XYZ file of C-alpha atoms in Angstrom:
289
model
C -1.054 9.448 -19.984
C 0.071 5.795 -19.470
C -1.327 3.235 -17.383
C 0.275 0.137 -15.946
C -2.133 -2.271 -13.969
C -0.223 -5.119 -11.474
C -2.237 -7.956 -11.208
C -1.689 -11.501 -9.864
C -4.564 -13.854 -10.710
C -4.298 -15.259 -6.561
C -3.479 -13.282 -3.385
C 0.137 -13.492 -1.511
C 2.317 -13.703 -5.135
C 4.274 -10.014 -3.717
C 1.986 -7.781 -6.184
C 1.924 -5.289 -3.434
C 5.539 -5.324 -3.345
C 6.410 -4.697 -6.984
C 3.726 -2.153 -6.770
C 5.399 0.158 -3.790
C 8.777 -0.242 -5.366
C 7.525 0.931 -8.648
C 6.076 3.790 -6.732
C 8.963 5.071 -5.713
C 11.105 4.557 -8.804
C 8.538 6.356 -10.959
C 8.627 9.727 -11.573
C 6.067 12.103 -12.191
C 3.318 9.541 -11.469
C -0.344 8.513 -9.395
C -0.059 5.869 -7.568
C -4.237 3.961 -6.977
C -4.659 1.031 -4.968
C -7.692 -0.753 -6.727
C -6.947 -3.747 -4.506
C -10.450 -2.468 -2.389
C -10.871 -5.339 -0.040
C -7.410 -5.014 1.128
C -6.016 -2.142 0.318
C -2.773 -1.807 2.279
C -0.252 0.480 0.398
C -1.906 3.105 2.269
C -0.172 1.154 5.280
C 3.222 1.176 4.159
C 3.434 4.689 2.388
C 1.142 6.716 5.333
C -0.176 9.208 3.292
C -1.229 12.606 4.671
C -5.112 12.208 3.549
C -6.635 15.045 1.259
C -9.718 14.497 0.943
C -12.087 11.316 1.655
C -15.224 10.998 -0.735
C -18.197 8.395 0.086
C -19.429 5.906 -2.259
C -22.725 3.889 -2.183
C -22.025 0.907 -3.655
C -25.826 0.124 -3.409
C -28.883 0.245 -1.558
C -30.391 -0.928 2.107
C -34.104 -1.665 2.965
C -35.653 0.540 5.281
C -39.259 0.036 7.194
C -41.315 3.345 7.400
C -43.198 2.149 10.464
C -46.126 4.467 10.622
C -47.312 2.843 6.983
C -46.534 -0.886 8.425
C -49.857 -2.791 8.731
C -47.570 -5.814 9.872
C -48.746 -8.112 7.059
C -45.230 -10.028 7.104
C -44.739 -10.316 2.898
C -41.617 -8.657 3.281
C -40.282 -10.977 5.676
C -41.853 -14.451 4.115
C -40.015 -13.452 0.722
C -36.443 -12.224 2.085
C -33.955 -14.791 1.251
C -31.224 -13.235 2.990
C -33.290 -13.323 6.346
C -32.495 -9.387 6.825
C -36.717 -8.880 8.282
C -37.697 -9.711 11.626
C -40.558 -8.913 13.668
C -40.954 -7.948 17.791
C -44.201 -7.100 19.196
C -45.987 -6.209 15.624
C -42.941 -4.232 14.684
C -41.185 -5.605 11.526
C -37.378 -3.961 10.930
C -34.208 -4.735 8.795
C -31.119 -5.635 9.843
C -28.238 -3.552 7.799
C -25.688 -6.292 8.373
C -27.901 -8.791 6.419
C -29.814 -7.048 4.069
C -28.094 -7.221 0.686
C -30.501 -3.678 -1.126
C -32.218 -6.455 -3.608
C -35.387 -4.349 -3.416
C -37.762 -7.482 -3.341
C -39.398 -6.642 0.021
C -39.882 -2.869 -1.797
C -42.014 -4.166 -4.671
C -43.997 -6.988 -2.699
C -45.469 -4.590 0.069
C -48.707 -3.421 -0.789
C -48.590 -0.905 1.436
C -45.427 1.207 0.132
C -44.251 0.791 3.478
C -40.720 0.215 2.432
C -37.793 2.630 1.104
C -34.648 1.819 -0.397
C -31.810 4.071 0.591
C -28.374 4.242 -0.889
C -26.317 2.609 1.609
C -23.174 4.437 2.007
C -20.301 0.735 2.016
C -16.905 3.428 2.347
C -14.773 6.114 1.285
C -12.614 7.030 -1.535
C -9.673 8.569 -0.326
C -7.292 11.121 -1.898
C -3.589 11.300 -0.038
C -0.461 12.911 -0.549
C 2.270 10.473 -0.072
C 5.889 10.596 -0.182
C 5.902 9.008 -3.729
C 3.358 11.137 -5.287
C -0.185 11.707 -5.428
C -2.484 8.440 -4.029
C -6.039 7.201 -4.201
C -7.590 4.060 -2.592
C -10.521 2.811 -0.877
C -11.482 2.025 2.567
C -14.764 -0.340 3.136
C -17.214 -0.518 5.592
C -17.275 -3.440 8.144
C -19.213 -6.017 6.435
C -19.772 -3.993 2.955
C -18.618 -6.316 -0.523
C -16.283 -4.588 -3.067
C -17.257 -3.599 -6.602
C -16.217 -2.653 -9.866
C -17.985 0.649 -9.840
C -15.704 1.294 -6.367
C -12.914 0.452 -8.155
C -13.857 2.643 -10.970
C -14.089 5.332 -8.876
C -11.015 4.984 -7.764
C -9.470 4.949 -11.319
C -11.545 7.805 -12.169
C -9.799 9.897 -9.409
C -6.415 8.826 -9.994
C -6.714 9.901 -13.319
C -8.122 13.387 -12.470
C -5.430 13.830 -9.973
C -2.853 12.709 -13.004
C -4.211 15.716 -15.132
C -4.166 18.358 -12.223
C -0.805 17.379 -11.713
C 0.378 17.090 -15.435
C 1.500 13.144 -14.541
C 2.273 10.661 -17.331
C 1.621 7.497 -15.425
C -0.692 6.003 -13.449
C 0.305 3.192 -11.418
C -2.669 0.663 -10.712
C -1.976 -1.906 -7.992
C -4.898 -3.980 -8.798
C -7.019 -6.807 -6.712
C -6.261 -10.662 -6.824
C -8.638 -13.241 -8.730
C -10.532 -12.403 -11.705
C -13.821 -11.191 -10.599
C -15.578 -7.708 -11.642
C -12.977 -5.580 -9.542
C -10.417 -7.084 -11.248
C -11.749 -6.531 -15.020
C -12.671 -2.608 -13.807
C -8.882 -2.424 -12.443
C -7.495 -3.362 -16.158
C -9.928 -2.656 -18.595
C -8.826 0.561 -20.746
C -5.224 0.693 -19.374
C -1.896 0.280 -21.631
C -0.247 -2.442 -19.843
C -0.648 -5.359 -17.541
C 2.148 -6.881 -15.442
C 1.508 -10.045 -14.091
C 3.116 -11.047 -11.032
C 3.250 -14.708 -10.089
C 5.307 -16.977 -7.691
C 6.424 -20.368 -8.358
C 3.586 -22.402 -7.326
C 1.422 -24.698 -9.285
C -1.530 -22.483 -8.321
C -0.233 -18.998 -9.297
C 0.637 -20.289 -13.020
C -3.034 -21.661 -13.191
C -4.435 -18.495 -12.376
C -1.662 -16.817 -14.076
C -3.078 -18.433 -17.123
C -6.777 -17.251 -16.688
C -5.181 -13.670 -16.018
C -3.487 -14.172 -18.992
C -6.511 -15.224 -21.214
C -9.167 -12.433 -19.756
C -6.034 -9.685 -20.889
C -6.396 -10.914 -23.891
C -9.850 -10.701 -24.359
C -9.359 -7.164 -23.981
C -6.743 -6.784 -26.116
C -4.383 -5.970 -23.442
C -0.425 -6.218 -24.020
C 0.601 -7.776 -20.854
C 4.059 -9.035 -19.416
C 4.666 -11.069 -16.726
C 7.671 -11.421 -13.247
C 7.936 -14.171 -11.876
C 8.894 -13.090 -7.842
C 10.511 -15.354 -5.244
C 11.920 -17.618 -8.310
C 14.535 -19.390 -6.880
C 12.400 -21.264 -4.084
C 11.670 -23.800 -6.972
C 13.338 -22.912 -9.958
C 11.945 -26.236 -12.125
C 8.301 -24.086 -11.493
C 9.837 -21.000 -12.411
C 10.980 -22.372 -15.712
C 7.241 -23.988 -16.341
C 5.634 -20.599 -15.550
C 7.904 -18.570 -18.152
C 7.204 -21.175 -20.836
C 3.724 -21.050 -20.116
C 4.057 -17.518 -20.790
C 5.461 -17.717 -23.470
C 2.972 -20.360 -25.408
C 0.477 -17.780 -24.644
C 2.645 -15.203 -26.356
C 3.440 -12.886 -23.134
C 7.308 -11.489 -22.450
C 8.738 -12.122 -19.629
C 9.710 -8.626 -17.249
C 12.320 -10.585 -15.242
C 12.600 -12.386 -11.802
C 12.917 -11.076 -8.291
C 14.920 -13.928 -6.027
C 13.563 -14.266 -2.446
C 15.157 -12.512 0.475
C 14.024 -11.598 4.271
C 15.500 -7.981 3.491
C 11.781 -7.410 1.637
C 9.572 -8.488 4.971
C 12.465 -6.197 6.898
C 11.719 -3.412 4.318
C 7.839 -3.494 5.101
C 8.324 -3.719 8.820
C 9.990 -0.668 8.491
C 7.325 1.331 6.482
C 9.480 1.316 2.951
C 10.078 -0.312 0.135
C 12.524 -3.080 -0.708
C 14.305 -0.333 -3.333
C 14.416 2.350 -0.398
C 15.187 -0.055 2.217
C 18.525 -1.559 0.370
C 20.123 -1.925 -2.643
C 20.812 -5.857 -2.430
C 20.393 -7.860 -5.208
C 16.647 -8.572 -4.569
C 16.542 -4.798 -5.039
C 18.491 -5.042 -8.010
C 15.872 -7.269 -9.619
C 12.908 -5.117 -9.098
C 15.032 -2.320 -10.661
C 15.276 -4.314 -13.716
C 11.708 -5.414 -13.384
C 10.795 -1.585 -13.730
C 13.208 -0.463 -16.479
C 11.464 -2.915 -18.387
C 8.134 -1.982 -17.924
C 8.605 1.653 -18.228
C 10.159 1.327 -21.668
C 7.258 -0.981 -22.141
C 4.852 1.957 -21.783
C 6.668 4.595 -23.568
């Protein structure tokens, strides 16, 4: 079983888009949007959900009122401000309270429980490209590695029920925990950055934590020809860090047109903006073999 992780290093670069096109050129593949703050290829593919799991990404502070004896420690130590009181009666807001446990071990009177606090649901779907997994987040609730774990986790028991070879990881942007758990482990990373000063400088640190983990990684450079003199700094950035270059994707409307209908730019047309992410894919699939 291969895995292929698209990653961007900064939001808005089109990783989404290389992602759904690759989706539907693979064969015989799981498709996992680790992406859990905004997971959207769910939106584009509308998959006929399976089967939606709950995670608890951590804990919430509860009051057990009848053991109260309204000293206040709880609320003089929260730093988040989650604890308030009204007519003797302390209680915790959910919104606020971020499951450190500190009011837990300062009240002498055990008066306080921590629950796991259920932050969303890990969904398996059946879309018209394969097998899918992603994530859906409470209002409010923060994204983790372990939720993007999970996520991983499932796509790759789905890929052995279903005797796949690839696993197609459309990861999150940045370079936070989610995005180590989205890459960490998997036999390729394709970077996809646009030709602004900002997406090579992130491309860079993308670059260098793939490395640290020993990861062989490629790069596309998407939207290239809206400032080509970028496009050719980017590549040779690349390639002083020792990273191939997948190819270029030019810009064209026909991709936003593609997404406003619900496909992708490869099932949408076969322009040359299609052509590219054809190419794109034919390299990184021989890359995996």
């Amino acid at each position: 079983m291969h895995e292929l992780t698209i990653i961007s290093g900064k939001g808005g670069t089109g990783k989404t888009t290389i992602t759904s096109s690759f989706a539907v050129l693979a064969n015989n593949h799981v498709l996992a949007d680790a992406d859990v703050d905004a997971a959207n290829l769910h939106v584009l593919f509308r998959p006929q959900t399976l089967h939606a799991e709950p995670f608890s990404g951590g804990y919430h502070a509860e009051i057990i009122s009848a053991h109260c004896n309204g000293c206040g420690k709880c609320r003089e130590i929260c730093r988040f401000h989650a604890i308030s009181a009204s007519n003797g009666q302390f209680t915790i807001d959910d919104l606020h309270c971020e499951g450190c446990g500190i009011c837990y071990h300062v009240c002498p009177e055990n008066a306080i429980d921590l629950a796991p606090a259920s932050t969303g649901d890990v969904i398996t779907a059946q879309a018209r490209c394969g097998p899918m997994v992603y994530a859906e987040l409470n209002i409010a609730e923060e994204n983790s590695g372990k939720l993007v774990t999970q996520v991983r986790a499932q796509a790759q028991k789905l890929a052995k029920q279903h005797d796949c070879d690839t696993i197609l990881i459309d990861g999150p942007p940045g370079l936070g925990c989610p995005v180590i758990a989205s890459l960490t482990g998997v036999n390729l990373v394709l970077i996809v950055a646009e030709p602004t000063p900002s997406s090579m400088h992130d491309m860079q640190r993308v670059i260098e934590l793939a490395t640290h983990f020993n990861i062989e990684t490629c790069i596309c450079v998407n939207k290239w020809d809206l400032n080509q003199s970028m496009t050719a700094d980017i590549e040779k950035c690349a390639e002083q860090h020792g990273v191939q270059l997948a190819g270029r994707v030019r810009y064209d409307q026909a991709v936003t047109d593609a997404q406003v209908n619900g496909k992708a730019i490869v099932e949408y047309t076969d322009n040359e903006a299609a052509q590219d992410v054809r190419r794109v894919w034919e390299y990184v699939s021989q890359r995996l073999r």
